[in-house]
Coordinates of C-alpha atoms and ligand atoms in Angstrom, one line a residue:
G19 CA 0.0 0.0 0.0
K20 CA 0.9 3.6 0.3
P21 CA 3.7 4.7 2.7
R22 CA 2.3 6.0 6.0
V23 CA 3.4 8.9 8.2
V24 CA 2.1 9.0 11.7
V25 CA 2.3 12.4 13.4
V26 CA 2.0 12.6 17.2
G27 CA 0.8 16.0 18.5
G28 CA -1.5 18.4 16.6
G29 CA 0.2 21.6 17.7
A30 CA 2.4 24.2 15.9
G31 CA 4.8 21.5 14.7
G32 CA 2.6 18.5 14.2
A33 CA -0.4 20.1 12.6
T34 CA 1.8 22.0 10.1
A35 CA 3.8 18.8 9.2
A36 CA 0.7 16.7 8.7
R37 CA -0.9 19.4 6.5
Y38 CA 2.2 19.9 4.4
I39 CA 2.8 16.2 3.8
A40 CA -0.9 15.6 2.9
K41 CA -1.1 18.7 0.7
D42 CA 2.1 18.3 -1.2
S43 CA 2.1 14.5 -1.6
K44 CA -1.3 14.7 -3.3
G45 CA -2.6 11.4 -1.9
E46 CA 0.7 9.4 -2.3
I47 CA 1.2 9.3 1.5
D48 CA -1.2 8.2 4.1
V49 CA -1.1 10.7 7.0
V50 CA -2.4 9.9 10.5
L51 CA -2.5 12.6 13.1
I52 CA -2.7 11.5 16.8
E53 CA -3.9 14.3 19.1
P54 CA -6.0 13.8 22.3
T55 CA -7.8 17.2 22.3
R56 CA -10.5 18.1 19.9
T57 CA -9.8 21.8 20.4
Y58 CA -6.3 23.2 20.3
Y59 CA -5.8 26.5 22.2
T60 CA -2.7 28.3 21.0
C61 CA -0.3 29.3 23.7
F62 CA 0.5 32.1 21.3
F63 CA -1.8 35.0 22.1
S64 CA -3.0 33.3 25.3
N65 CA -1.3 36.1 27.2
L66 CA -3.4 38.5 25.2
Y67 CA -6.4 36.6 26.3
I68 CA -5.3 37.0 29.9
G69 CA -4.8 40.7 29.3
G70 CA -8.3 41.2 27.8
F71 CA -7.1 41.8 24.2
R72 CA -8.6 38.6 22.9
D73 CA -11.4 36.2 23.8
L74 CA -10.8 32.5 24.4
S75 CA -12.7 31.4 21.3
S76 CA -10.3 33.5 19.1
I77 CA -7.4 31.2 20.2
A78 CA -9.4 27.9 19.8
H79 CA -8.9 25.8 16.7
S80 CA -10.3 22.4 15.6
Y81 CA -9.0 19.7 13.3
G82 CA -12.1 19.4 11.0
T83 CA -10.5 21.0 7.9
L84 CA -7.4 18.8 8.2
A85 CA -9.6 15.7 7.9
S86 CA -12.2 17.0 5.4
E87 CA -10.0 19.0 3.0
Y88 CA -6.6 17.3 3.3
G89 CA -7.7 13.7 3.9
I90 CA -5.7 13.4 7.2
N91 CA -6.8 10.6 9.5
V92 CA -7.2 12.6 12.7
V93 CA -7.2 10.2 15.7
H94 CA -8.2 11.8 19.0
D95 CA -6.2 9.7 21.4
W96 CA -2.9 9.7 23.4
A97 CA 0.1 7.9 22.0
I98 CA 1.4 5.9 25.0
G99 CA 4.3 4.0 23.6
I100 CA 6.5 3.6 20.6
D101 CA 8.0 0.3 19.4
R102 CA 10.9 1.5 17.3
D103 CA 11.8 -2.0 16.0
A104 CA 8.3 -2.8 14.9
K105 CA 7.7 0.8 13.9
T106 CA 4.3 1.1 15.7
V107 CA 2.7 3.7 17.9
S108 CA 0.4 2.3 20.6
L109 CA -2.7 4.3 21.7
A110 CA -4.3 4.8 25.1
G111 CA -7.6 3.7 23.6
G112 CA -6.0 0.4 22.5
G113 CA -4.5 -0.8 19.3
S114 CA -1.4 0.3 17.6
V115 CA -0.6 2.2 14.4
P116 CA 2.2 1.2 12.1
Y117 CA 4.4 3.9 10.4
D118 CA 7.1 4.2 7.8
R119 CA 8.1 7.6 9.2
L120 CA 7.0 8.9 12.6
I121 CA 6.9 12.6 13.5
L122 CA 6.8 13.6 17.2
S123 CA 5.8 17.1 18.1
P124 CA 4.4 16.7 21.6
G125 CA 5.5 20.0 23.0
I126 CA 6.7 20.1 26.7
D127 CA 6.1 18.5 30.0
F128 CA 7.3 19.9 33.4
V129 CA 10.4 18.5 35.2
D130 CA 9.2 16.8 38.4
G131 CA 10.2 18.5 41.6
A132 CA 11.6 21.6 39.7
V133 CA 9.8 24.0 42.1
P134 CA 9.7 22.4 45.6
G135 CA 6.1 22.2 46.9
W136 CA 4.6 22.3 43.4
S137 CA 3.4 19.4 41.3
T138 CA 0.8 19.1 38.6
L139 CA -1.6 18.1 41.4
A140 CA -1.3 21.7 42.6
Q141 CA -1.9 23.3 39.2
N142 CA -5.5 24.3 40.1
K143 CA -4.3 26.3 43.1
M144 CA -1.1 27.6 41.5
P145 CA -1.6 27.5 37.7
H146 CA 1.2 27.4 35.2
A147 CA -1.0 28.5 32.2
Y148 CA 1.9 27.3 30.1
K149 CA -0.3 24.9 28.2
A150 CA -3.3 27.0 27.0
G151 CA -7.0 26.5 27.6
S152 CA -8.4 25.7 31.0
Q153 CA -5.2 26.8 32.7
S154 CA -5.4 30.2 31.0
E155 CA -9.0 30.6 32.0
L156 CA -8.1 29.7 35.6
L157 CA -5.2 32.1 35.8
K158 CA -7.4 34.9 34.4
A159 CA -10.2 34.2 36.9
Q160 CA -7.8 34.1 39.8
I161 CA -6.4 37.5 38.8
E162 CA -9.9 38.9 38.6
A163 CA -10.7 37.6 42.1
M164 CA -7.6 39.3 43.7
P165 CA -8.5 41.6 46.5
Q166 CA -7.6 45.3 45.9
G167 CA -3.9 45.8 46.6
G168 CA -3.3 42.0 46.4
T169 CA -0.2 40.2 45.4
Y170 CA 0.6 38.2 42.2
V171 CA 3.7 36.1 42.2
M172 CA 5.3 34.5 39.2
V173 CA 7.9 31.8 39.6
A174 CA 9.7 32.1 36.3
P175 CA 11.4 29.1 34.6
P176 CA 15.1 28.4 34.0
N177 CA 16.5 28.1 30.4
P178 CA 15.7 26.5 28.1
Y179 CA 11.9 26.7 28.0
R180 CA 9.1 27.3 25.5
C181 CA 8.7 31.0 24.4
P182 CA 11.6 32.9 26.0
P183 CA 9.7 36.2 26.2
G184 CA 6.5 34.4 27.2
P185 CA 6.7 34.9 31.0
Y186 CA 7.5 38.6 30.5
E187 CA 4.7 39.2 28.0
R188 CA 2.5 37.5 30.6
I189 CA 3.7 40.0 33.3
S190 CA 2.9 42.9 30.9
M191 CA -0.6 41.6 30.3
V192 CA -1.3 40.9 34.0
A193 CA 0.0 44.5 34.8
H194 CA -2.2 45.9 32.0
K195 CA -5.3 44.2 33.5
L196 CA -4.4 45.1 37.1
K197 CA -3.7 48.7 36.3
A198 CA -7.3 49.0 35.1
E199 CA -9.0 46.8 37.7
N200 CA -6.7 46.8 40.7
P201 CA -4.1 49.6 40.5
T202 CA -2.6 49.1 44.0
A203 CA -1.9 45.4 43.3
K204 CA 1.7 44.2 43.3
I205 CA 3.5 41.8 40.9
I206 CA 6.6 39.9 42.1
I207 CA 8.7 37.8 39.7
A208 CA 11.0 35.2 41.3
D209 CA 13.5 34.6 38.5
P210 CA 16.3 32.0 38.4
K211 CA 17.9 33.6 35.3
E212 CA 20.5 36.5 35.3
K213 CA 18.8 38.0 32.2
F214 CA 15.9 37.3 29.9
S215 CA 14.7 37.8 26.4
K216 CA 14.0 41.4 25.3
Q217 CA 14.8 42.5 28.8
G218 CA 15.7 46.1 28.0
L219 CA 12.4 46.5 26.0
F220 CA 10.3 44.9 28.7
E221 CA 11.9 47.0 31.5
E222 CA 11.5 50.2 29.5
G223 CA 7.8 49.3 28.9
W224 CA 7.2 48.4 32.5
N225 CA 8.6 51.7 33.7
T226 CA 6.6 53.6 31.1
H227 CA 3.2 51.9 31.6
Y228 CA 3.3 50.2 35.0
A229 CA 5.7 52.2 37.2
G230 CA 6.1 50.8 40.7
M231 CA 3.9 47.8 40.1
I232 CA 6.4 45.1 39.1
E233 CA 9.4 43.8 41.2
R234 CA 11.7 41.2 39.7
I235 CA 14.0 39.3 42.0
G236 CA 16.9 37.7 40.1
P237 CA 19.2 34.9 41.2
D238 CA 21.6 37.3 42.9
F239 CA 18.8 38.2 45.3
G240 CA 17.5 34.7 45.9
G241 CA 15.2 34.4 42.8
A242 CA 16.4 30.9 42.2
N243 CA 15.7 29.8 45.7
V244 CA 12.0 29.3 45.8
E245 CA 9.6 26.9 47.5
V246 CA 5.8 27.1 47.4
N247 CA 3.0 26.0 49.6
P248 CA -0.2 25.6 47.6
D249 CA -2.4 25.0 50.6
E250 CA -1.2 28.1 52.4
M251 CA -0.9 30.1 49.2
T252 CA 2.6 31.2 50.2
V253 CA 5.9 31.5 48.4
N254 CA 9.1 31.1 50.4
L255 CA 11.5 33.3 48.4
D256 CA 15.0 32.8 49.8
G257 CA 13.8 32.6 53.4
E258 CA 11.2 35.4 53.1
V259 CA 7.6 34.0 53.2
I260 CA 5.2 35.9 51.0
K261 CA 1.5 35.5 51.3
A262 CA 0.1 35.7 47.8
D263 CA -3.3 35.9 46.1
V264 CA -2.2 34.4 42.8
V265 CA 0.9 32.2 42.3
N266 CA 1.7 31.5 38.7
V267 CA 4.3 28.7 38.8
I268 CA 6.1 28.0 35.5
P269 CA 8.4 25.1 36.3
A270 CA 11.5 23.9 34.4
M271 CA 10.5 22.0 31.2
K272 CA 11.5 18.9 29.3
A273 CA 10.4 17.2 26.0
G274 CA 6.8 15.9 26.0
R275 CA 6.8 12.5 27.8
I276 CA 6.3 10.4 24.6
C277 CA 9.9 11.3 23.6
E278 CA 11.2 9.7 26.8
L279 CA 8.9 6.7 26.2
A280 CA 10.4 6.4 22.7
D281 CA 13.9 6.5 24.3
I282 CA 15.1 9.2 22.0
T283 CA 16.0 11.9 24.6
E284 CA 19.4 12.9 25.9
G285 CA 18.9 14.7 29.2
N286 CA 15.6 16.7 29.0
W287 CA 15.3 17.0 25.2
A288 CA 15.4 15.0 21.9
P289 CA 18.5 15.8 19.8
V290 CA 17.8 16.2 16.1
S291 CA 19.7 17.0 12.9
G292 CA 18.7 20.3 11.4
H293 CA 19.0 19.1 7.8
T294 CA 15.8 16.9 8.1
M295 CA 14.7 17.2 11.8
Q296 CA 15.5 13.5 12.1
S297 CA 16.2 12.2 15.6
R298 CA 19.9 11.6 16.2
V299 CA 18.9 8.3 17.8
D300 CA 16.5 6.9 15.2
E301 CA 16.4 8.0 11.5
N302 CA 12.8 6.8 11.1
I303 CA 11.6 9.5 13.6
H304 CA 11.5 13.2 13.1
V305 CA 11.1 15.5 16.1
L306 CA 9.8 19.0 15.9
G307 CA 9.4 22.1 18.0
D308 CA 9.7 22.5 21.8
A309 CA 10.7 18.9 22.4
T310 CA 13.9 19.1 20.4
S311 CA 17.4 20.2 21.1
Q312 CA 18.6 21.5 17.7
G313 CA 20.9 24.4 18.2
D314 CA 20.2 28.1 18.1
M315 CA 16.4 28.4 17.5
P316 CA 14.2 29.4 20.4
K317 CA 11.3 27.1 21.4
S318 CA 8.4 28.9 19.7
G319 CA 5.4 28.2 17.6
F320 CA 7.0 30.1 14.7
S321 CA 10.1 27.8 15.1
A322 CA 8.0 24.6 15.3
N323 CA 6.1 25.7 12.2
S324 CA 9.3 26.5 10.3
Q325 CA 10.9 23.1 11.3
A326 CA 7.7 21.3 10.3
K327 CA 8.1 22.4 6.7
V328 CA 11.7 21.2 6.6
A329 CA 10.6 17.8 8.1
A330 CA 7.7 17.5 5.7
M331 CA 10.0 18.1 2.7
A332 CA 12.5 15.5 4.0
V333 CA 9.8 12.9 4.7
R334 CA 8.3 13.3 1.2
G335 CA 11.7 13.0 -0.3
A336 CA 12.4 9.8 1.6
L337 CA 9.0 8.2 0.9
T338 CA 8.2 9.4 -2.6
G339 CA 11.5 10.6 -4.0
S340 CA 10.4 14.2 -4.3
R341 CA 13.1 16.9 -4.4
V342 CA 14.6 18.1 -1.2
F343 CA 16.2 21.5 -0.9
P344 CA 18.7 22.7 1.8
A345 CA 17.0 23.4 5.1
K346 CA 16.2 27.1 5.9
F347 CA 14.4 28.3 9.0
S348 CA 13.1 31.5 10.5
N349 CA 11.6 32.8 13.7
T350 CA 10.1 35.9 15.1
C351 CA 8.7 36.3 18.6
W352 CA 6.4 39.2 19.1
S353 CA 5.3 40.4 22.5
L354 CA 2.7 42.9 23.5
I355 CA 3.7 45.2 26.4
D356 CA 0.6 47.4 26.5
T357 CA -2.1 48.5 24.1
D358 CA -0.5 49.0 20.6
D359 CA 3.0 48.7 22.2
G360 CA 4.4 45.6 20.4
V361 CA 8.1 44.5 20.3
K362 CA 9.8 41.7 18.4
V363 CA 13.0 39.7 18.1
G364 CA 13.8 37.3 15.3
A365 CA 16.4 35.6 13.1
T366 CA 17.0 33.3 10.1
Y367 CA 18.8 30.0 10.4
E368 CA 20.4 27.3 8.3
A369 CA 21.3 23.7 9.0
T370 CA 24.9 22.6 9.6
D371 CA 26.0 19.1 10.4
E372 CA 26.4 20.1 13.9
K373 CA 23.2 22.2 14.6
I374 CA 20.6 24.7 13.4
A375 CA 22.8 27.8 13.2
K376 CA 21.7 31.4 13.4
V377 CA 22.5 33.4 10.2
D378 CA 21.0 36.9 10.8
G379 CA 18.9 38.5 13.5
F380 CA 17.0 41.6 14.4
I381 CA 15.3 43.1 17.5
S382 CA 13.1 46.1 18.3
Q383 CA 14.9 49.1 19.8
T384 CA 14.2 50.9 23.0
G385 CA 12.9 54.4 22.5
E386 CA 11.0 53.6 19.3
D387 CA 8.0 55.8 18.6
A388 CA 4.3 54.8 19.1
A389 CA 3.6 54.4 15.4
M390 CA 6.4 51.9 15.0
R391 CA 5.3 49.9 18.0
K392 CA 1.7 49.8 16.7
T393 CA 2.9 48.5 13.4
T394 CA 4.9 45.8 15.2
Y395 CA 1.7 44.8 17.1
E396 CA -0.3 44.8 13.9
E397 CA 2.3 42.5 12.3
S398 CA 1.8 40.0 15.1
V399 CA -1.9 39.9 14.5
G400 CA -1.2 39.2 10.8
W401 CA 1.3 36.5 11.8
Y402 CA -1.3 34.9 14.1
E403 CA -3.8 34.6 11.3
G404 CA -1.1 33.3 9.0
I405 CA 0.3 30.6 11.2
T406 CA -3.0 29.2 12.4
A407 CA -4.2 29.0 8.7
D408 CA -0.9 27.2 7.9
M409 CA -1.5 24.7 10.8
F410 CA -5.2 24.0 10.4
G411 CA -6.0 24.9 6.8
Ligands
FAD241 P1 2.5 22.2 21.0 O1 2.0 23.3 20.1 O2 2.3 22.3 22.4 O3 1.7 20.9 20.5 C1 1.9 19.7 21.2 C2 0.6 18.8 21.0 O4 1.0 17.5 21.2 C3 -0.5 19.2 22.0 O5 -1.7 19.5 21.2 C4 -0.6 18.0 22.8 O6 -2.0 17.7 23.2 C5 -0.1 16.9 21.9 N1 0.5 15.7 22.6 C6 1.4 15.7 23.7 N2 1.7 14.5 24.0 C7 1.0 13.7 23.2 C8 0.8 12.3 23.1 N3 1.5 11.4 23.9 N4 0.0 11.7 22.2 C9 -0.7 12.6 21.4 N5 -0.6 13.9 21.4 C10 0.2 14.4 22.3 N6 5.3 31.0 20.2 C11 5.4 31.9 19.2 O7 5.9 31.6 18.1 N7 4.9 33.2 19.4 C12 4.3 33.5 20.5 O8 3.8 34.7 20.6 C13 4.2 32.6 21.6 N8 3.6 33.0 22.7 C14 3.5 32.0 23.7 C15 3.0 32.4 25.0 C16 2.9 31.5 26.0 C17 2.2 31.9 27.3 C18 3.3 30.2 25.8 C19 3.2 29.2 26.9 C20 3.9 29.8 24.6 C21 4.0 30.7 23.6 N9 4.7 30.4 22.4 C22 4.7 31.3 21.4 C23 5.3 29.1 22.2 C24 4.5 28.1 21.4 O9 3.2 27.9 22.0 C25 5.2 26.7 21.4 O10 6.6 26.9 21.2 C26 4.6 25.8 20.3 O11 3.3 25.6 20.6 C27 5.4 24.6 20.1 O12 4.8 23.7 19.2 P2 4.9 22.1 19.4 O13 4.3 21.5 18.2 O14 6.3 21.8 19.8 O15 4.0 21.9 20.7

């Protein structure tokens, strides 16, 4: 019969790869997409939902078009095991699916014990909101329920993690909301990192829009020494116990668990070759997006989408003999600081034998005028429309 590609994970990497393989192979390859959820909430723009710039339905997407227009067999189930010798994926609902090539794009899971006192069992008291949907709703509701003058604490993650500017865009959006609804509230960030993405731009914006509201405690002042107590709603920050109204814990991350089950990880991530996004452990498996270690690209939706196109081309080349061009990648991460105040950072990349290597980059500048910042924000809105159409058809 036809060669079959099985894709695990219908997010930025997996949905894009499934769609490109189905679209460009014109029926020569069977594509099966395994994804447990029927509605995918993008993490991108979920901070804007928290800030009140978007409603939840605007970041919700379904898989109907991938099935009806592209003939992809969308299976709503969890992949729970991979037999690399037999080349099969087993499903939580029973049965197994054979593949010629497997694409894994499962995103991230959290490192157990990364923040003492926190586990996923505590995520309803202290949400991460680092997988979008119910967690984003919960965090927003908790912010709305804060007493006047209350305290929001974020426990920021160590590198590497998905969306380097994400926690700081989150802080901006929380501050935007609190400024309107609860202007005497305080925001504290416990941060294990010396520095962070677009730091100068965020700090300038926080001073301009939210002066006096945000305090960041870096590692030199104990920001890496944090323990939480979800029952008491306290954060022990380097010996000082803070009683908080909202605690947003974003723990250290690792590749989605299915990569560990496939035994293709080294440390927390799955190493890949940038030429094809093939696993360095098993050439029949391609890994995309956040789950990979690949070199210079940040873990972002834009990156996962860009890597998916390289993998789709390589998979078609391997299975149908179609032409394969040298891998090229790009990424831009936009962040909204306040209404119409958007900033960005981005780069282009190429594959070397060693890694995905940065070629050229750009970043917004401090002191830019309002018109420029508005244009940058509008660009991000266009990008959102573009990438979600590229993923879901
Ligand atoms: P995901 O998109 O997370 O997709 C993984 C999918 O795999 C999920 O749907 C999951 O259900 C499924 N899955 C997991 N395990 C299994 C399994 N065992 N079986 C079957 N399915 C499974 N990126 C940007 O480019 N721009 C932004 O502005 C941006 N903002 C962000 C803001 C926040 C707050 C956050 C948290 C992230 C943001 N990102 C942004 C990052 C972006 O969301 C991720 O980098 C991107 O989603 C990664 O794509 P992925 O395919 O690796 O994983």
